[in-house]
Short mmCIF file of C-alpha atoms and ligand atoms in Angstrom, two decimals:
data_model
loop_
_atom_site.label_atom_id
_atom_site.label_comp_id
_atom_site.label_asym_id
_atom_site.label_seq_id
_atom_site.Cartn_x
_atom_site.Cartn_y
_atom_site.Cartn_z
CA MET A 52 -121.82 -72.96 25.15
CA LEU A 53 -122.86 -70.30 22.71
CA HIS A 54 -119.83 -68.10 21.98
CA VAL A 55 -120.13 -64.57 20.70
CA ASN A 56 -117.97 -62.94 18.06
CA GLU A 57 -115.60 -61.25 20.54
CA ASN A 58 -114.48 -58.81 17.91
CA TYR A 59 -117.55 -56.82 18.81
CA ALA A 60 -115.97 -56.10 22.21
CA ARG A 61 -113.23 -54.19 20.40
CA ILE A 62 -115.56 -51.53 18.92
CA LYS A 63 -117.34 -48.82 20.88
CA PRO A 64 -120.63 -50.15 22.25
CA THR A 65 -122.67 -47.59 20.29
CA TYR A 66 -122.37 -46.26 16.80
CA LEU A 67 -121.34 -42.57 16.71
CA PHE A 68 -124.70 -41.27 15.48
CA ALA A 69 -126.59 -43.47 17.98
CA GLU A 70 -124.47 -41.92 20.77
CA ILE A 71 -125.27 -38.42 19.54
CA ALA A 72 -129.02 -39.25 19.29
CA HIS A 73 -128.85 -40.56 22.93
CA ARG A 74 -127.23 -37.28 24.17
CA VAL A 75 -129.90 -35.26 22.33
CA GLN A 76 -132.64 -37.35 23.97
CA GLU A 77 -131.14 -36.83 27.43
CA HIS A 78 -131.00 -33.09 26.85
CA GLN A 79 -134.64 -33.11 25.70
CA LYS A 80 -135.61 -35.11 28.82
CA SER A 81 -133.80 -32.60 31.06
CA GLY A 82 -136.67 -30.15 30.51
CA ASN A 83 -134.27 -27.33 29.54
CA ALA A 84 -134.28 -27.96 25.82
CA GLY A 85 -135.75 -25.56 23.34
CA ARG A 86 -136.48 -26.46 19.74
CA ILE A 87 -133.64 -28.60 18.52
CA ILE A 88 -131.98 -27.91 15.13
CA ARG A 89 -130.15 -30.92 13.73
CA LEU A 90 -126.90 -30.25 11.87
CA GLY A 91 -125.34 -33.51 13.09
CA ILE A 92 -125.91 -36.68 11.02
CA GLY A 93 -125.88 -35.90 7.34
CA ASP A 94 -129.52 -36.57 6.74
CA VAL A 95 -131.30 -34.71 3.96
CA THR A 96 -134.36 -32.52 4.65
CA GLU A 97 -135.51 -31.43 1.17
CA PRO A 98 -138.20 -33.59 -0.53
CA LEU A 99 -137.41 -35.86 -3.44
CA ALA A 100 -137.15 -34.21 -6.85
CA PRO A 101 -140.56 -34.10 -8.64
CA ALA A 102 -139.17 -36.20 -11.55
CA VAL A 103 -138.25 -38.95 -9.07
CA VAL A 104 -141.61 -38.80 -7.32
CA GLU A 105 -143.46 -39.06 -10.65
CA ALA A 106 -141.34 -42.08 -11.68
CA MET A 107 -141.93 -43.83 -8.33
CA HIS A 108 -145.69 -43.19 -8.61
CA LYS A 109 -145.71 -44.72 -12.01
CA ALA A 110 -143.71 -47.71 -10.72
CA VAL A 111 -146.30 -48.17 -8.00
CA ASP A 112 -148.93 -48.32 -10.71
CA ASP A 113 -146.79 -50.90 -12.51
CA GLU A 114 -146.77 -53.00 -9.38
CA ALA A 115 -150.55 -52.52 -9.01
CA GLY A 116 -151.38 -54.26 -12.25
CA ARG A 117 -150.60 -57.57 -14.00
CA GLU A 118 -149.09 -56.23 -17.14
CA ASN A 119 -146.00 -54.52 -15.70
CA PHE A 120 -145.77 -56.24 -12.38
CA HIS A 121 -142.26 -57.00 -11.06
CA GLY A 122 -141.44 -59.59 -8.41
CA TYR A 123 -137.82 -60.34 -7.57
CA GLY A 124 -135.60 -58.25 -9.71
CA PRO A 125 -132.00 -58.97 -10.73
CA GLU A 126 -129.87 -58.80 -7.54
CA GLN A 127 -127.27 -56.73 -9.41
CA GLY A 128 -129.87 -54.11 -10.36
CA TYR A 129 -132.21 -53.55 -13.32
CA GLN A 130 -130.54 -53.04 -16.68
CA PHE A 131 -132.44 -49.80 -17.29
CA LEU A 132 -130.64 -48.19 -14.26
CA ARG A 133 -127.22 -49.73 -14.85
CA ASP A 134 -127.26 -48.45 -18.43
CA LYS A 135 -128.15 -44.90 -17.29
CA ILE A 136 -125.39 -44.97 -14.62
CA ALA A 137 -122.78 -46.07 -17.14
CA GLU A 138 -123.85 -43.50 -19.66
CA ILE A 139 -124.31 -40.47 -17.39
CA ASP A 140 -122.05 -40.95 -14.36
CA PHE A 141 -119.14 -42.35 -16.37
CA HIS A 142 -119.27 -42.23 -20.18
CA SER A 143 -120.29 -38.55 -20.22
CA ARG A 144 -117.05 -37.81 -18.21
CA GLY A 145 -115.03 -39.88 -20.64
CA ILE A 146 -114.68 -42.77 -18.17
CA ASP A 147 -114.87 -46.35 -19.43
CA ILE A 148 -117.23 -48.22 -17.03
CA LYS A 149 -119.58 -50.84 -18.50
CA PRO A 150 -123.10 -51.48 -17.19
CA ASP A 151 -122.15 -54.97 -16.11
CA GLU A 152 -119.45 -53.58 -13.84
CA ILE A 153 -122.10 -51.66 -11.86
CA LEU A 154 -123.96 -53.41 -9.06
CA VAL A 155 -126.95 -51.56 -7.66
CA SER A 156 -127.61 -51.76 -3.95
CA ASP A 157 -129.59 -50.22 -1.16
CA GLY A 158 -126.86 -47.64 -0.42
CA ALA A 159 -123.21 -47.09 0.12
CA LYS A 160 -123.19 -47.76 3.83
CA CYS A 161 -124.09 -51.47 3.29
CA ASP A 162 -121.71 -51.82 0.41
CA CYS A 163 -118.73 -50.29 2.16
CA GLY A 164 -119.52 -52.35 5.27
CA ASN A 165 -119.93 -55.54 3.35
CA ILE A 166 -117.07 -55.38 0.83
CA GLN A 167 -114.46 -56.36 3.37
CA GLU A 168 -116.00 -59.92 3.36
CA LEU A 169 -114.20 -60.59 0.10
CA PHE A 170 -110.73 -60.40 1.67
CA SER A 171 -108.79 -62.60 3.97
CA VAL A 172 -108.94 -61.65 7.65
CA ASP A 173 -105.15 -61.04 7.62
CA VAL A 174 -105.09 -58.32 5.02
CA LYS A 175 -103.92 -55.04 6.37
CA VAL A 176 -106.37 -52.14 6.06
CA ALA A 177 -105.60 -48.45 6.11
CA VAL A 178 -108.07 -45.65 6.69
CA THR A 179 -107.79 -41.91 7.11
CA ASP A 180 -108.03 -40.41 10.62
CA PRO A 181 -110.57 -38.82 11.01
CA VAL A 182 -112.72 -41.33 9.17
CA TYR A 183 -116.34 -42.43 8.54
CA PRO A 184 -116.61 -45.01 11.35
CA VAL A 185 -118.20 -47.72 9.22
CA TYR A 186 -114.91 -48.58 7.39
CA VAL A 187 -113.14 -49.22 10.72
CA ASP A 188 -115.92 -50.89 12.67
CA THR A 189 -116.82 -53.39 9.94
CA ASN A 190 -113.20 -54.50 9.65
CA VAL A 191 -112.80 -54.80 13.38
CA MET A 192 -116.07 -56.83 13.58
CA ALA A 193 -114.56 -59.20 10.99
CA GLY A 194 -111.38 -59.72 13.07
CA ARG A 195 -108.98 -57.18 11.61
CA HIS A 196 -107.41 -55.24 14.43
CA ASN A 197 -104.22 -53.96 12.92
CA ILE A 198 -105.64 -50.97 11.08
CA GLU A 199 -103.26 -48.34 9.81
CA LEU A 200 -104.37 -44.82 10.42
CA LEU A 201 -103.38 -42.14 7.85
CA LYS A 202 -103.40 -38.91 9.81
CA CYS A 203 -105.24 -36.09 8.07
CA GLY A 204 -104.92 -32.60 9.45
CA LYS A 205 -104.34 -29.01 8.42
CA GLU A 206 -100.68 -29.87 7.58
CA ASN A 207 -101.72 -32.13 4.65
CA GLY A 208 -104.95 -30.36 3.77
CA PHE A 209 -106.78 -33.41 5.18
CA VAL A 210 -105.61 -35.57 2.23
CA PRO A 211 -103.16 -38.36 3.03
CA SER A 212 -100.26 -39.42 0.80
CA PRO A 213 -99.44 -43.10 0.17
CA ALA A 214 -95.80 -42.60 1.17
CA GLY A 215 -94.98 -45.16 3.81
CA CYS A 216 -98.41 -46.85 3.75
CA ASP A 217 -97.91 -50.57 3.84
CA ALA A 218 -101.57 -51.69 3.94
CA ASP A 219 -103.12 -54.02 1.36
CA ILE A 220 -106.39 -52.07 1.16
CA VAL A 221 -107.00 -48.37 1.66
CA TYR A 222 -110.37 -46.73 2.08
CA LEU A 223 -110.50 -43.24 0.58
CA CYS A 224 -113.52 -40.95 0.59
CA PHE A 225 -113.52 -37.72 -1.42
CA PRO A 226 -115.21 -35.26 -1.02
CA ASN A 227 -114.38 -36.35 2.43
CA ASN A 228 -116.69 -37.27 5.24
CA PRO A 229 -116.14 -35.76 7.83
CA THR A 230 -113.63 -33.01 6.83
CA GLY A 231 -115.24 -31.86 3.52
CA ALA A 232 -111.82 -31.91 1.90
CA VAL A 233 -111.39 -32.79 -1.77
CA ALA A 234 -108.44 -34.56 -3.39
CA THR A 235 -106.87 -33.38 -6.61
CA LYS A 236 -106.39 -35.72 -9.54
CA ALA A 237 -102.62 -35.72 -8.89
CA GLN A 238 -103.20 -36.81 -5.28
CA LEU A 239 -105.52 -39.61 -6.31
CA GLN A 240 -103.18 -40.62 -9.12
CA GLU A 241 -100.44 -41.15 -6.48
CA TRP A 242 -102.68 -43.60 -4.68
CA VAL A 243 -103.58 -45.39 -7.88
CA ASP A 244 -99.87 -45.75 -8.77
CA TRP A 245 -99.12 -46.99 -5.25
CA ALA A 246 -101.91 -49.57 -5.51
CA ASN A 247 -100.97 -50.86 -8.94
CA ALA A 248 -97.23 -51.09 -7.95
CA GLY A 249 -97.98 -53.23 -4.93
CA LYS A 250 -101.06 -55.21 -6.11
CA LYS A 251 -103.12 -53.32 -3.52
CA LEU A 252 -106.72 -52.15 -3.56
CA ILE A 253 -108.37 -48.77 -3.16
CA ILE A 254 -111.93 -48.73 -1.90
CA PHE A 255 -113.11 -45.29 -3.07
CA ASP A 256 -116.26 -43.89 -1.47
CA ALA A 257 -117.63 -41.19 -3.79
CA ALA A 258 -120.93 -40.69 -1.91
CA TYR A 259 -120.50 -36.92 -2.02
CA GLU A 260 -119.24 -36.47 -5.59
CA ALA A 261 -122.36 -34.60 -6.72
CA PHE A 262 -121.33 -31.74 -4.42
CA ILE A 263 -118.10 -31.04 -6.37
CA ARG A 264 -118.31 -27.66 -8.09
CA THR A 265 -114.60 -26.86 -8.40
CA GLU A 266 -113.39 -27.43 -11.97
CA GLY A 267 -110.74 -30.16 -12.27
CA ILE A 268 -111.57 -32.01 -9.07
CA PRO A 269 -112.13 -35.66 -9.95
CA HIS A 270 -115.66 -37.04 -9.49
CA SER A 271 -114.51 -40.63 -9.80
CA ILE A 272 -111.26 -42.60 -8.99
CA TYR A 273 -111.55 -43.87 -12.61
CA GLU A 274 -110.52 -40.48 -13.92
CA CYS A 275 -107.04 -41.59 -12.86
CA GLU A 276 -104.98 -43.69 -15.21
CA GLY A 277 -104.80 -47.35 -14.18
CA ALA A 278 -107.60 -47.21 -11.66
CA ARG A 279 -109.53 -49.99 -13.33
CA THR A 280 -106.96 -52.50 -12.12
CA CYS A 281 -106.82 -51.35 -8.50
CA ALA A 282 -110.07 -49.62 -7.40
CA ILE A 283 -113.63 -50.28 -6.38
CA GLU A 284 -115.89 -47.25 -6.27
CA MET A 285 -119.09 -46.71 -4.27
CA ARG A 286 -121.76 -44.19 -5.01
CA SER A 287 -124.98 -43.34 -3.23
CA TYR A 288 -128.16 -41.45 -4.09
CA SER A 289 -128.64 -40.53 -0.42
CA LYS A 290 -127.12 -37.13 -0.52
CA THR A 291 -127.20 -36.77 -4.31
CA ALA A 292 -130.95 -37.09 -4.62
CA GLY A 293 -132.38 -37.16 -1.10
CA PHE A 294 -132.56 -40.95 -0.93
CA THR A 295 -131.49 -41.42 2.73
CA GLY A 296 -134.94 -42.80 3.41
CA VAL A 297 -135.50 -44.45 0.02
CA ARG A 298 -132.13 -46.32 -0.03
CA CYS A 299 -130.27 -46.83 -3.24
CA GLY A 300 -126.63 -46.68 -4.42
CA TYR A 301 -124.16 -48.70 -6.36
CA THR A 302 -120.71 -50.22 -6.42
CA VAL A 303 -118.40 -50.40 -9.44
CA VAL A 304 -116.10 -53.36 -9.70
CA PRO A 305 -114.14 -53.36 -12.99
CA THR A 306 -113.63 -56.61 -14.84
CA GLU A 307 -109.88 -56.48 -14.62
CA LEU A 308 -109.76 -56.16 -10.86
CA TYR A 309 -108.23 -59.18 -9.08
CA ALA A 310 -107.18 -60.33 -5.62
CA TYR A 311 -105.07 -63.46 -5.11
CA ALA A 312 -105.68 -66.87 -3.57
CA SER A 313 -102.92 -68.15 -1.23
CA ASP A 314 -101.31 -70.10 -4.08
CA GLY A 315 -101.17 -66.86 -6.14
CA THR A 316 -104.11 -67.62 -8.39
CA PRO A 317 -105.85 -64.36 -9.47
CA VAL A 318 -109.54 -64.25 -8.48
CA SER A 319 -111.95 -61.78 -10.06
CA LEU A 320 -113.39 -59.39 -7.54
CA LYS A 321 -116.34 -58.61 -9.78
CA ALA A 322 -117.24 -62.34 -9.78
CA MET A 323 -116.85 -62.53 -5.99
CA TRP A 324 -118.91 -59.37 -5.28
CA THR A 325 -121.59 -60.64 -7.72
CA ARG A 326 -121.63 -63.95 -5.90
CA ARG A 327 -121.89 -62.21 -2.54
CA GLN A 328 -124.74 -59.93 -3.61
CA THR A 329 -126.73 -62.59 -5.44
CA THR A 330 -126.51 -64.77 -2.32
CA LYS A 331 -127.09 -62.25 0.43
CA PHE A 332 -129.10 -59.44 -1.21
CA ASN A 333 -132.31 -59.47 -3.18
CA GLY A 334 -131.85 -56.17 -4.96
CA ALA A 335 -133.18 -52.69 -4.39
CA SER A 336 -136.85 -52.52 -5.05
CA TYR A 337 -138.24 -51.91 -8.55
CA ILE A 338 -139.95 -48.75 -7.36
CA THR A 339 -136.74 -47.46 -5.85
CA GLN A 340 -134.75 -48.18 -9.04
CA ARG A 341 -137.33 -46.49 -11.29
CA GLY A 342 -136.94 -43.47 -8.97
CA ALA A 343 -133.16 -43.64 -9.26
CA GLU A 344 -133.44 -43.94 -13.09
CA ALA A 345 -135.41 -40.61 -13.10
CA ILE A 346 -132.49 -38.81 -11.51
CA TYR A 347 -130.78 -39.22 -14.87
CA SER A 348 -133.58 -37.65 -16.93
CA PRO A 349 -132.98 -34.07 -18.03
CA GLU A 350 -135.57 -32.74 -15.51
CA GLY A 351 -134.25 -35.10 -12.76
CA MET A 352 -130.67 -33.90 -13.29
CA LYS A 353 -131.71 -30.25 -13.14
CA GLN A 354 -133.93 -30.74 -10.08
CA THR A 355 -131.36 -32.71 -8.11
CA LYS A 356 -128.61 -30.23 -9.03
CA ASP A 357 -130.80 -27.38 -7.67
CA ILE A 358 -131.27 -29.25 -4.35
CA ILE A 359 -127.54 -29.81 -4.02
CA ASP A 360 -126.87 -26.12 -4.81
CA PHE A 361 -129.30 -25.25 -2.08
CA TYR A 362 -127.34 -27.36 0.47
CA LEU A 363 -124.08 -25.97 -0.76
CA GLU A 364 -125.41 -22.43 -0.16
CA ASN A 365 -126.25 -23.55 3.45
CA ALA A 366 -122.68 -24.82 3.77
CA ARG A 367 -121.27 -21.46 2.55
CA LEU A 368 -123.40 -19.62 5.12
CA VAL A 369 -122.21 -21.87 7.97
CA ARG A 370 -118.62 -21.62 6.89
CA GLU A 371 -118.70 -17.82 6.61
CA ALA A 372 -120.51 -17.40 9.94
CA LEU A 373 -117.99 -19.56 11.85
CA THR A 374 -115.09 -17.85 10.10
CA SER A 375 -116.45 -14.41 11.10
CA LEU A 376 -116.74 -15.67 14.71
CA GLY A 377 -112.93 -16.29 14.59
CA TYR A 378 -112.93 -20.06 13.96
CA GLU A 379 -110.92 -21.70 11.25
CA ALA A 380 -113.35 -23.60 8.96
CA PHE A 381 -112.55 -26.20 6.27
CA GLY A 382 -114.69 -28.01 3.66
CA GLY A 383 -118.17 -26.74 2.84
CA VAL A 384 -117.15 -25.75 -0.72
CA ASP A 385 -117.38 -29.04 -2.65
CA SER A 386 -119.04 -30.77 0.23
CA PRO A 387 -122.08 -30.47 2.51
CA TYR A 388 -119.81 -30.72 5.59
CA VAL A 389 -118.02 -27.88 7.32
CA TRP A 390 -115.11 -28.92 9.56
CA ILE A 391 -114.31 -26.42 12.24
CA ASP A 392 -111.29 -26.09 14.49
CA VAL A 393 -112.90 -25.42 17.90
CA LYS A 394 -109.59 -24.93 19.71
CA GLY A 395 -110.52 -27.41 22.47
CA SER A 396 -112.38 -30.60 23.31
CA SER A 397 -114.80 -31.55 20.51
CA TRP A 398 -117.29 -33.29 22.88
CA ASP A 399 -117.30 -30.19 25.24
CA PHE A 400 -117.96 -27.95 22.21
CA PHE A 401 -120.67 -30.32 20.95
CA ASP A 402 -122.32 -30.29 24.48
CA LYS A 403 -122.11 -26.51 24.67
CA LEU A 404 -123.84 -26.06 21.31
CA LEU A 405 -126.41 -28.68 22.21
CA LYS A 406 -127.25 -27.35 25.70
CA GLU A 407 -126.95 -23.62 25.12
CA ALA A 408 -127.99 -23.23 21.51
CA ASN A 409 -130.08 -26.39 21.00
CA VAL A 410 -128.06 -27.13 17.89
CA VAL A 411 -126.77 -30.63 17.16
CA THR A 412 -123.42 -31.02 15.48
CA THR A 413 -121.00 -33.95 15.34
CA PRO A 414 -117.88 -33.91 17.53
CA GLY A 415 -114.70 -34.57 15.52
CA ALA A 416 -113.40 -37.03 18.14
CA GLY A 417 -116.20 -39.38 17.07
CA PHE A 418 -114.42 -39.81 13.74
CA GLY A 419 -111.07 -40.72 15.32
CA GLU A 420 -108.29 -39.34 17.37
CA ALA A 421 -107.15 -36.89 14.76
CA GLY A 422 -110.74 -35.43 14.73
CA GLU A 423 -110.28 -34.21 18.29
CA GLY A 424 -110.35 -30.45 18.41
CA PHE A 425 -112.83 -30.17 15.53
CA ILE A 426 -116.59 -30.35 15.03
CA ARG A 427 -118.49 -31.18 11.86
CA ILE A 428 -121.53 -29.08 10.91
CA SER A 429 -123.78 -30.55 8.27
CA ALA A 430 -125.50 -28.30 5.77
CA PHE A 431 -128.52 -30.62 5.41
CA ASN A 432 -131.44 -28.57 6.70
CA SER A 433 -133.91 -25.94 5.66
CA ARG A 434 -132.55 -22.43 5.01
CA GLU A 435 -134.70 -21.12 7.88
CA ASN A 436 -133.15 -23.62 10.31
CA VAL A 437 -129.59 -23.03 9.13
CA LEU A 438 -129.97 -19.28 9.55
CA GLU A 439 -131.53 -19.74 12.98
CA ALA A 440 -128.79 -22.18 14.05
CA ILE A 441 -126.12 -19.66 12.89
CA ASP A 442 -127.82 -16.96 14.87
CA ARG A 443 -128.03 -19.13 18.04
CA ILE A 444 -124.47 -20.32 17.67
CA SER A 445 -123.25 -16.75 17.24
CA ARG A 446 -124.97 -15.68 20.44
CA VAL A 447 -123.57 -18.66 22.44
CA LEU A 448 -119.98 -18.20 21.11
C1 MLT B 659 -122.93 -38.95 8.18
O1 MLT B 659 -123.54 -38.09 8.82
O2 MLT B 659 -121.69 -39.11 8.33
C2 MLT B 659 -123.68 -39.78 7.22
O3 MLT B 659 -124.95 -39.38 7.12
C3 MLT B 659 -123.65 -41.16 7.65
C4 MLT B 659 -124.00 -42.11 6.55
O4 MLT B 659 -124.03 -41.72 5.41
O5 MLT B 659 -124.23 -43.26 6.91
#
């Protein structure tokens, strides 16, 4: 008999954003829907930066001729991109990360879902609550059911402390999805010290780092002393450069990062992740990586920063509007997400905004129990749509 992986029965039958898409479709089918404005899933709306488009066009031309044609590329990413990442994302901030510690991929979602494969099924994992569902679901799919939840609420500014956490691996995401909270260097340093003291691992999701504008907030876990021996970091160009449809990101695994075999032998995580990627992944496309490289050109950096500033202004407008309606709003300063205390059921509030304002948001309960009572509003949309959504929400509330 063909047996299924029964761990799948332990996760919700649909992924959060698939469930939301389904509710939106049902509303549209009801015949009462007006024009829908989507501030739910964090999907970008602004076109790619011109520098990126130009580089990708040129890469298509390379692929169209014999002279610069590229077939399979290196699974870990082209050297031209890894060099730029090391130089601009890390060295320019005084962080020591070498190009060969950077593995380019097709985005942070895959990497943060796949990384758990490197660890024994009996390691204990901790995540924040609320949390990006991928960290939890991928561990449950793999057979890990005993997941520690680190409650994040107003009382701790949505940033957990390691005190009392007895997991082997912790997933941290800052700026945070979904709450929009940021962690200070001192808060991250506590986690790094905790991890080094107990031979534990931090999986740091920095997908939203480009939204940080507040001076002194760390952009990378490697700004903390000792992080090279206890942390993996993931980055994505999805929100940074509008790559949600293009797909590219990377994972940093420092050379001195080890996990242990059952007899205590240290095993290099960089070697394991490289083995995993070279076996199961054929690399992001040459065209994509040329586009990603262009993000680091002077024009590319200016153009992508302008797009992020545009979304951050949307976030400010949403945050101020909801605050003036009497709701407590968090995030939206160094983050494209605004997290709002709706003083009641998050799915009810979601349904109300969907049905009465034709505005899609994300109910906090979809990110975990501690998200109940909140909704997340994403700033990824045109200015016109954001202003109209604010106007409609104000009328409904
Ligand atoms: C979100 O809305 O939480 C994100 O867009 C999901 C993702 O990045 O996969």
